[in-house]
Every structure is written in structure tokens, then in C-alpha cells.
Amino acid sequence: MPKFSNASKQRLATCHPDLQAVCNELIKQYDFSVLCGRRGEKEQNAAYRQGTSNVKYPHSAHNKTPSLAVDIAPYPIDWDNLSRFNEMIVRFDTIANMLRQSGEITSHFVYGGKWAKLKDWPHIEIKE
């Protein structure tokens, strides 16, 4: 059974409890890494300059405390294999629906890989 690295655990711990709940169930069936949870000003503005974010600090869901966004990627990471990212999101969404139906979470999610402009394959955020 896959499990989180210490770095993934630390990053996930900065996220909203609903994101944590879904990710903690997903890791039981699918191996992935948590790339980013909460981002401070320096990290957010660097992501904006690098073109991996559309917004400057403090306008990202990653900038909230707890973070309303998480970036995850199938492990091992292969940025050219988008079908693995799609599979991961389908599994994430299935687990989220199950947890919502059981009353364990209340959040609904937006997936960056489905955005029209900047495709952000690892990005999942809570719909506000």
C-alpha cells in the first residue's frame, strides 16, 4: 500500500481538513506526492513569476490558512503522462463524493487540469 513521505505529510498538514481527508483516503489506493499546500508571499510570487500561477499573493487559494488548495502528482512524477493525472483526479473525485455522501466532508472541488487558460494539472482547490 502506498504511503506519504514525510515531506508530503508536512505539506498536506497545511491544507483544509476536507483536502486532508480526501488525500488520506486516496493514498490508500493510489501513489502520489503532495507538492504544495499553503504558500507564503515569497513562494506565491515566485510561482506567479515562473508562470505556474495566474495570481500574485494573497489572491491564491494556496495563500489561505489553512490552504484551500493542494497540488498533487502521481508518483513517480512524469509530467508528460497526463493520463495519470486524469486518473488521479477521477479517483480523487470519486473519494470526495463518497466522503461527502457520508457526511465526512462538505467541500466541492475545482481541478486545475480542467481550466480553460492555464492548465494546472496538479492543482485541486475548494470551491468557495
Short mmCIF file of N, CA and C in Angstrom, two decimals:
data_model
loop_
_atom_site.label_atom_id
_atom_site.label_comp_id
_atom_site.label_asym_id
_atom_site.label_seq_id
_atom_site.Cartn_x
_atom_site.Cartn_y
_atom_site.Cartn_z
N MET A 1 0.84 -1.18 0.00
CA MET A 1 0.00 0.00 0.00
C MET A 1 0.89 1.25 0.00
N PRO A 2 0.59 2.20 -0.88
CA PRO A 2 1.38 3.44 -0.90
C PRO A 2 1.23 4.21 0.41
N LYS A 3 2.21 5.05 0.68
CA LYS A 3 2.12 5.92 1.85
C LYS A 3 2.85 7.22 1.55
N PHE A 4 2.51 8.26 2.31
CA PHE A 4 3.12 9.57 2.12
C PHE A 4 4.54 9.61 2.66
N SER A 5 5.39 10.37 1.97
CA SER A 5 6.70 10.71 2.51
C SER A 5 6.48 11.73 3.62
N ASN A 6 7.50 11.97 4.43
CA ASN A 6 7.39 12.99 5.47
C ASN A 6 7.13 14.37 4.87
N ALA A 7 7.76 14.67 3.74
CA ALA A 7 7.56 15.97 3.10
C ALA A 7 6.10 16.12 2.65
N SER A 8 5.53 15.08 2.06
CA SER A 8 4.13 15.13 1.64
C SER A 8 3.22 15.32 2.85
N LYS A 9 3.49 14.61 3.94
CA LYS A 9 2.69 14.75 5.16
C LYS A 9 2.72 16.19 5.68
N GLN A 10 3.91 16.78 5.69
CA GLN A 10 4.05 18.16 6.18
C GLN A 10 3.29 19.14 5.29
N ARG A 11 3.38 18.97 4.00
CA ARG A 11 2.67 19.87 3.07
C ARG A 11 1.16 19.71 3.22
N LEU A 12 0.70 18.46 3.30
CA LEU A 12 -0.73 18.21 3.42
C LEU A 12 -1.28 18.77 4.73
N ALA A 13 -0.49 18.76 5.78
CA ALA A 13 -0.93 19.25 7.09
C ALA A 13 -1.28 20.74 7.06
N THR A 14 -0.82 21.47 6.03
CA THR A 14 -1.12 22.90 5.92
C THR A 14 -2.45 23.15 5.21
N CYS A 15 -3.12 22.09 4.79
CA CYS A 15 -4.34 22.20 3.98
C CYS A 15 -5.61 22.06 4.81
N HIS A 16 -6.70 22.53 4.23
CA HIS A 16 -8.03 22.41 4.81
C HIS A 16 -8.31 20.94 5.16
N PRO A 17 -9.01 20.70 6.28
CA PRO A 17 -9.30 19.32 6.69
C PRO A 17 -10.01 18.47 5.61
N ASP A 18 -10.84 19.07 4.77
CA ASP A 18 -11.50 18.28 3.73
C ASP A 18 -10.50 17.81 2.68
N LEU A 19 -9.53 18.65 2.32
CA LEU A 19 -8.48 18.22 1.39
C LEU A 19 -7.66 17.10 2.02
N GLN A 20 -7.35 17.25 3.30
CA GLN A 20 -6.59 16.22 4.01
C GLN A 20 -7.35 14.90 4.02
N ALA A 21 -8.65 14.96 4.29
CA ALA A 21 -9.45 13.74 4.37
C ALA A 21 -9.45 12.98 3.05
N VAL A 22 -9.64 13.70 1.95
CA VAL A 22 -9.67 13.03 0.64
C VAL A 22 -8.29 12.47 0.30
N CYS A 23 -7.27 13.26 0.50
CA CYS A 23 -5.90 12.80 0.18
C CYS A 23 -5.51 11.60 1.04
N ASN A 24 -5.90 11.60 2.32
CA ASN A 24 -5.56 10.48 3.20
C ASN A 24 -6.27 9.19 2.78
N GLU A 25 -7.43 9.29 2.15
CA GLU A 25 -8.10 8.10 1.60
C GLU A 25 -7.48 7.71 0.26
N LEU A 26 -7.18 8.70 -0.57
CA LEU A 26 -6.63 8.42 -1.90
C LEU A 26 -5.30 7.69 -1.82
N ILE A 27 -4.45 8.05 -0.86
CA ILE A 27 -3.12 7.43 -0.77
C ILE A 27 -3.24 5.93 -0.46
N LYS A 28 -4.35 5.50 0.07
CA LYS A 28 -4.55 4.08 0.38
C LYS A 28 -4.68 3.24 -0.89
N GLN A 29 -5.02 3.90 -2.02
CA GLN A 29 -5.23 3.15 -3.26
C GLN A 29 -4.42 3.65 -4.45
N TYR A 30 -3.79 4.81 -4.29
CA TYR A 30 -3.09 5.40 -5.43
C TYR A 30 -1.87 6.16 -4.93
N ASP A 31 -0.71 5.89 -5.51
CA ASP A 31 0.53 6.52 -5.05
C ASP A 31 0.70 7.90 -5.67
N PHE A 32 0.83 8.91 -4.84
CA PHE A 32 1.01 10.28 -5.31
C PHE A 32 1.79 11.06 -4.27
N SER A 33 2.33 12.19 -4.71
CA SER A 33 3.07 13.10 -3.84
C SER A 33 2.30 14.39 -3.66
N VAL A 34 2.41 14.97 -2.48
CA VAL A 34 1.86 16.30 -2.23
C VAL A 34 2.99 17.28 -2.51
N LEU A 35 2.80 18.08 -3.56
CA LEU A 35 3.83 19.02 -3.98
C LEU A 35 3.76 20.34 -3.24
N CYS A 36 2.53 20.75 -2.89
CA CYS A 36 2.36 22.06 -2.28
C CYS A 36 1.03 22.12 -1.54
N GLY A 37 1.07 22.72 -0.39
CA GLY A 37 -0.14 23.05 0.36
C GLY A 37 -0.20 24.56 0.47
N ARG A 38 0.02 25.08 1.68
CA ARG A 38 -0.01 26.52 1.87
C ARG A 38 1.26 27.15 1.32
N ARG A 39 1.09 28.30 0.65
CA ARG A 39 2.22 29.09 0.14
C ARG A 39 2.21 30.45 0.80
N GLY A 40 3.38 30.89 1.21
CA GLY A 40 3.55 32.24 1.72
C GLY A 40 3.75 33.22 0.56
N GLU A 41 3.97 34.47 0.91
CA GLU A 41 4.11 35.52 -0.10
C GLU A 41 5.26 35.26 -1.07
N LYS A 42 6.41 34.91 -0.54
CA LYS A 42 7.60 34.69 -1.37
C LYS A 42 7.36 33.55 -2.38
N GLU A 43 6.82 32.43 -1.89
CA GLU A 43 6.58 31.28 -2.76
C GLU A 43 5.50 31.56 -3.79
N GLN A 44 4.44 32.27 -3.38
CA GLN A 44 3.36 32.57 -4.31
C GLN A 44 3.82 33.49 -5.43
N ASN A 45 4.55 34.53 -5.07
CA ASN A 45 5.01 35.47 -6.09
C ASN A 45 6.05 34.82 -7.02
N ALA A 46 6.82 33.89 -6.49
CA ALA A 46 7.76 33.14 -7.34
C ALA A 46 6.99 32.27 -8.33
N ALA A 47 5.93 31.63 -7.87
CA ALA A 47 5.09 30.81 -8.76
C ALA A 47 4.47 31.68 -9.85
N TYR A 48 4.06 32.87 -9.48
CA TYR A 48 3.48 33.80 -10.47
C TYR A 48 4.53 34.19 -11.51
N ARG A 49 5.73 34.54 -11.06
CA ARG A 49 6.81 34.93 -11.99
C ARG A 49 7.21 33.78 -12.92
N GLN A 50 7.16 32.56 -12.40
CA GLN A 50 7.54 31.38 -13.19
C GLN A 50 6.42 30.95 -14.14
N GLY A 51 5.25 31.54 -14.00
CA GLY A 51 4.13 31.19 -14.88
C GLY A 51 3.35 29.97 -14.44
N THR A 52 3.59 29.49 -13.22
CA THR A 52 2.86 28.32 -12.73
C THR A 52 1.65 28.73 -11.89
N SER A 53 1.42 30.04 -11.76
CA SER A 53 0.22 30.55 -11.10
C SER A 53 -0.23 31.80 -11.85
N ASN A 54 -1.54 32.01 -11.87
CA ASN A 54 -2.10 33.18 -12.53
C ASN A 54 -2.21 34.39 -11.62
N VAL A 55 -1.97 34.21 -10.33
CA VAL A 55 -2.21 35.28 -9.37
C VAL A 55 -1.04 35.50 -8.44
N LYS A 56 -0.90 36.75 -8.01
CA LYS A 56 0.10 37.11 -7.01
C LYS A 56 -0.49 36.93 -5.61
N TYR A 57 0.39 36.90 -4.64
CA TYR A 57 -0.02 36.85 -3.23
C TYR A 57 -0.83 38.10 -2.91
N PRO A 58 -1.91 38.03 -2.19
CA PRO A 58 -2.51 36.92 -1.43
C PRO A 58 -3.75 36.35 -2.10
N HIS A 59 -3.79 36.33 -3.42
CA HIS A 59 -5.01 36.01 -4.15
C HIS A 59 -5.16 34.54 -4.56
N SER A 60 -4.27 33.68 -4.13
CA SER A 60 -4.36 32.26 -4.44
C SER A 60 -5.04 31.51 -3.29
N ALA A 61 -5.72 30.45 -3.63
CA ALA A 61 -6.30 29.58 -2.61
C ALA A 61 -5.20 28.94 -1.76
N HIS A 62 -3.98 28.87 -2.29
CA HIS A 62 -2.82 28.35 -1.55
C HIS A 62 -2.41 29.31 -0.43
N ASN A 63 -2.84 30.57 -0.49
CA ASN A 63 -2.38 31.57 0.47
C ASN A 63 -3.24 31.67 1.72
N LYS A 64 -4.32 30.92 1.78
CA LYS A 64 -5.20 30.92 2.95
C LYS A 64 -4.61 30.02 4.04
N THR A 65 -5.07 30.22 5.26
CA THR A 65 -4.67 29.36 6.37
C THR A 65 -5.93 28.81 7.02
N PRO A 66 -6.19 27.52 6.92
CA PRO A 66 -5.42 26.53 6.17
C PRO A 66 -5.60 26.73 4.66
N SER A 67 -4.69 26.14 3.91
CA SER A 67 -4.73 26.27 2.46
C SER A 67 -6.02 25.66 1.90
N LEU A 68 -6.64 26.39 0.98
CA LEU A 68 -7.84 25.87 0.32
C LEU A 68 -7.48 25.17 -0.98
N ALA A 69 -6.18 24.94 -1.20
CA ALA A 69 -5.71 24.26 -2.40
C ALA A 69 -4.56 23.33 -2.05
N VAL A 70 -4.43 22.30 -2.87
CA VAL A 70 -3.32 21.37 -2.75
C VAL A 70 -2.87 21.03 -4.16
N ASP A 71 -1.58 20.86 -4.34
CA ASP A 71 -1.02 20.38 -5.60
C ASP A 71 -0.51 18.97 -5.36
N ILE A 72 -0.99 18.02 -6.14
CA ILE A 72 -0.58 16.63 -6.01
C ILE A 72 -0.20 16.08 -7.38
N ALA A 73 0.66 15.08 -7.39
CA ALA A 73 1.09 14.47 -8.65
C ALA A 73 1.29 12.98 -8.47
N PRO A 74 0.90 12.19 -9.47
CA PRO A 74 1.13 10.74 -9.39
C PRO A 74 2.61 10.45 -9.19
N TYR A 75 2.90 9.46 -8.37
CA TYR A 75 4.29 9.08 -8.10
C TYR A 75 4.58 7.75 -8.79
N PRO A 76 5.72 7.62 -9.48
CA PRO A 76 6.71 8.66 -9.75
C PRO A 76 6.17 9.69 -10.75
N ILE A 77 6.66 10.90 -10.62
CA ILE A 77 6.13 12.00 -11.42
C ILE A 77 6.67 11.93 -12.84
N ASP A 78 5.74 11.96 -13.79
CA ASP A 78 6.06 12.03 -15.22
C ASP A 78 5.16 13.12 -15.80
N TRP A 79 5.71 14.31 -15.97
CA TRP A 79 4.93 15.47 -16.40
C TRP A 79 4.37 15.31 -17.81
N ASP A 80 4.89 14.34 -18.58
CA ASP A 80 4.41 14.12 -19.94
C ASP A 80 3.25 13.12 -20.00
N ASN A 81 2.95 12.47 -18.89
CA ASN A 81 1.90 11.46 -18.88
C ASN A 81 0.65 12.03 -18.21
N LEU A 82 -0.12 12.81 -18.97
CA LEU A 82 -1.30 13.48 -18.42
C LEU A 82 -2.43 12.51 -18.12
N SER A 83 -2.41 11.33 -18.72
CA SER A 83 -3.45 10.35 -18.41
C SER A 83 -3.36 9.91 -16.95
N ARG A 84 -2.17 9.87 -16.39
CA ARG A 84 -2.03 9.53 -14.97
C ARG A 84 -2.61 10.62 -14.09
N PHE A 85 -2.43 11.90 -14.48
CA PHE A 85 -3.04 12.99 -13.73
C PHE A 85 -4.56 12.90 -13.81
N ASN A 86 -5.08 12.59 -14.99
CA ASN A 86 -6.54 12.43 -15.14
C ASN A 86 -7.06 11.29 -14.28
N GLU A 87 -6.36 10.17 -14.28
CA GLU A 87 -6.77 9.03 -13.45
C GLU A 87 -6.78 9.42 -11.97
N MET A 88 -5.75 10.14 -11.54
CA MET A 88 -5.66 10.57 -10.14
C MET A 88 -6.84 11.46 -9.77
N ILE A 89 -7.21 12.38 -10.66
CA ILE A 89 -8.32 13.29 -10.39
C ILE A 89 -9.65 12.54 -10.35
N VAL A 90 -9.83 11.58 -11.24
CA VAL A 90 -11.06 10.77 -11.22
C VAL A 90 -11.16 10.03 -9.88
N ARG A 91 -10.06 9.46 -9.43
CA ARG A 91 -10.07 8.76 -8.14
C ARG A 91 -10.31 9.74 -6.99
N PHE A 92 -9.66 10.91 -7.04
CA PHE A 92 -9.86 11.94 -6.01
C PHE A 92 -11.34 12.31 -5.95
N ASP A 93 -11.94 12.56 -7.10
CA ASP A 93 -13.33 12.98 -7.17
C ASP A 93 -14.28 11.89 -6.66
N THR A 94 -13.99 10.65 -6.98
CA THR A 94 -14.81 9.53 -6.50
C THR A 94 -14.77 9.45 -4.98
N ILE A 95 -13.59 9.57 -4.41
CA ILE A 95 -13.45 9.53 -2.95
C ILE A 95 -14.13 10.74 -2.32
N ALA A 96 -13.95 11.92 -2.92
CA ALA A 96 -14.59 13.12 -2.39
C ALA A 96 -16.11 12.95 -2.36
N ASN A 97 -16.68 12.42 -3.43
CA ASN A 97 -18.13 12.19 -3.48
C ASN A 97 -18.57 11.22 -2.39
N MET A 98 -17.80 10.17 -2.19
CA MET A 98 -18.12 9.18 -1.16
C MET A 98 -18.08 9.83 0.24
N LEU A 99 -17.02 10.60 0.50
CA LEU A 99 -16.89 11.25 1.81
C LEU A 99 -17.96 12.32 2.03
N ARG A 100 -18.35 12.99 0.97
CA ARG A 100 -19.42 13.99 1.07
C ARG A 100 -20.75 13.30 1.40
N GLN A 101 -21.03 12.21 0.73
CA GLN A 101 -22.27 11.47 0.97
C GLN A 101 -22.35 10.92 2.39
N SER A 102 -21.20 10.55 2.94
CA SER A 102 -21.19 10.01 4.30
C SER A 102 -21.14 11.11 5.36
N GLY A 103 -21.04 12.36 4.91
CA GLY A 103 -21.01 13.49 5.83
C GLY A 103 -19.65 13.78 6.44
N GLU A 104 -18.60 13.12 5.94
CA GLU A 104 -17.26 13.33 6.49
C GLU A 104 -16.62 14.62 5.99
N ILE A 105 -17.02 15.08 4.82
CA ILE A 105 -16.57 16.37 4.29
C ILE A 105 -17.79 17.10 3.72
N THR A 106 -17.62 18.41 3.51
CA THR A 106 -18.71 19.20 2.90
C THR A 106 -18.27 19.90 1.62
N SER A 107 -16.98 19.96 1.39
CA SER A 107 -16.44 20.74 0.28
C SER A 107 -16.67 20.08 -1.08
N HIS A 108 -16.75 20.95 -2.10
CA HIS A 108 -16.70 20.55 -3.51
C HIS A 108 -15.40 21.13 -4.05
N PHE A 109 -14.91 20.56 -5.15
CA PHE A 109 -13.57 20.90 -5.61
C PHE A 109 -13.54 21.33 -7.08
N VAL A 110 -12.53 22.14 -7.39
CA VAL A 110 -12.23 22.58 -8.75
C VAL A 110 -10.86 22.00 -9.08
N TYR A 111 -10.71 21.50 -10.33
CA TYR A 111 -9.48 20.86 -10.75
C TYR A 111 -8.77 21.71 -11.79
N GLY A 112 -7.53 22.07 -11.51
CA GLY A 112 -6.76 22.94 -12.40
C GLY A 112 -6.53 22.38 -13.78
N GLY A 113 -6.52 21.08 -13.92
CA GLY A 113 -6.36 20.46 -15.23
C GLY A 113 -7.54 20.69 -16.15
N LYS A 114 -8.66 21.17 -15.59
CA LYS A 114 -9.87 21.42 -16.39
C LYS A 114 -10.05 22.90 -16.70
N TRP A 115 -9.11 23.72 -16.27
CA TRP A 115 -9.22 25.15 -16.54
C TRP A 115 -8.98 25.43 -18.02
N ALA A 116 -9.65 26.45 -18.55
CA ALA A 116 -9.51 26.79 -19.97
C ALA A 116 -8.16 27.46 -20.26
N LYS A 117 -7.71 28.34 -19.37
CA LYS A 117 -6.46 29.07 -19.64
C LYS A 117 -5.25 28.24 -19.22
N LEU A 118 -4.70 28.53 -18.08
CA LEU A 118 -3.51 27.83 -17.59
C LEU A 118 -3.91 26.46 -17.06
N LYS A 119 -3.51 25.40 -17.75
CA LYS A 119 -3.77 24.05 -17.27
C LYS A 119 -2.81 23.77 -16.12
N ASP A 120 -3.36 23.58 -14.93
CA ASP A 120 -2.55 23.33 -13.74
C ASP A 120 -2.89 21.93 -13.25
N TRP A 121 -2.30 20.93 -13.88
CA TRP A 121 -2.66 19.52 -13.67
C TRP A 121 -2.61 19.08 -12.21
N PRO A 122 -1.65 19.51 -11.41
CA PRO A 122 -1.62 19.02 -10.02
C PRO A 122 -2.60 19.73 -9.08
N HIS A 123 -3.20 20.83 -9.52
CA HIS A 123 -3.95 21.73 -8.63
C HIS A 123 -5.39 21.27 -8.37
N ILE A 124 -5.73 21.21 -7.08
CA ILE A 124 -7.11 20.95 -6.64
C ILE A 124 -7.43 22.01 -5.60
N GLU A 125 -8.57 22.67 -5.76
CA GLU A 125 -8.94 23.66 -4.76
C GLU A 125 -10.41 23.56 -4.39
N ILE A 126 -10.70 24.03 -3.20
CA ILE A 126 -12.06 24.03 -2.71
C ILE A 126 -12.83 25.16 -3.38
N LYS A 127 -14.02 24.82 -3.89
CA LYS A 127 -14.92 25.84 -4.47
C LYS A 127 -15.46 26.66 -3.32
N GLU A 128 -15.38 27.96 -3.46
CA GLU A 128 -15.93 28.82 -2.40
C GLU A 128 -17.27 29.36 -2.82
#
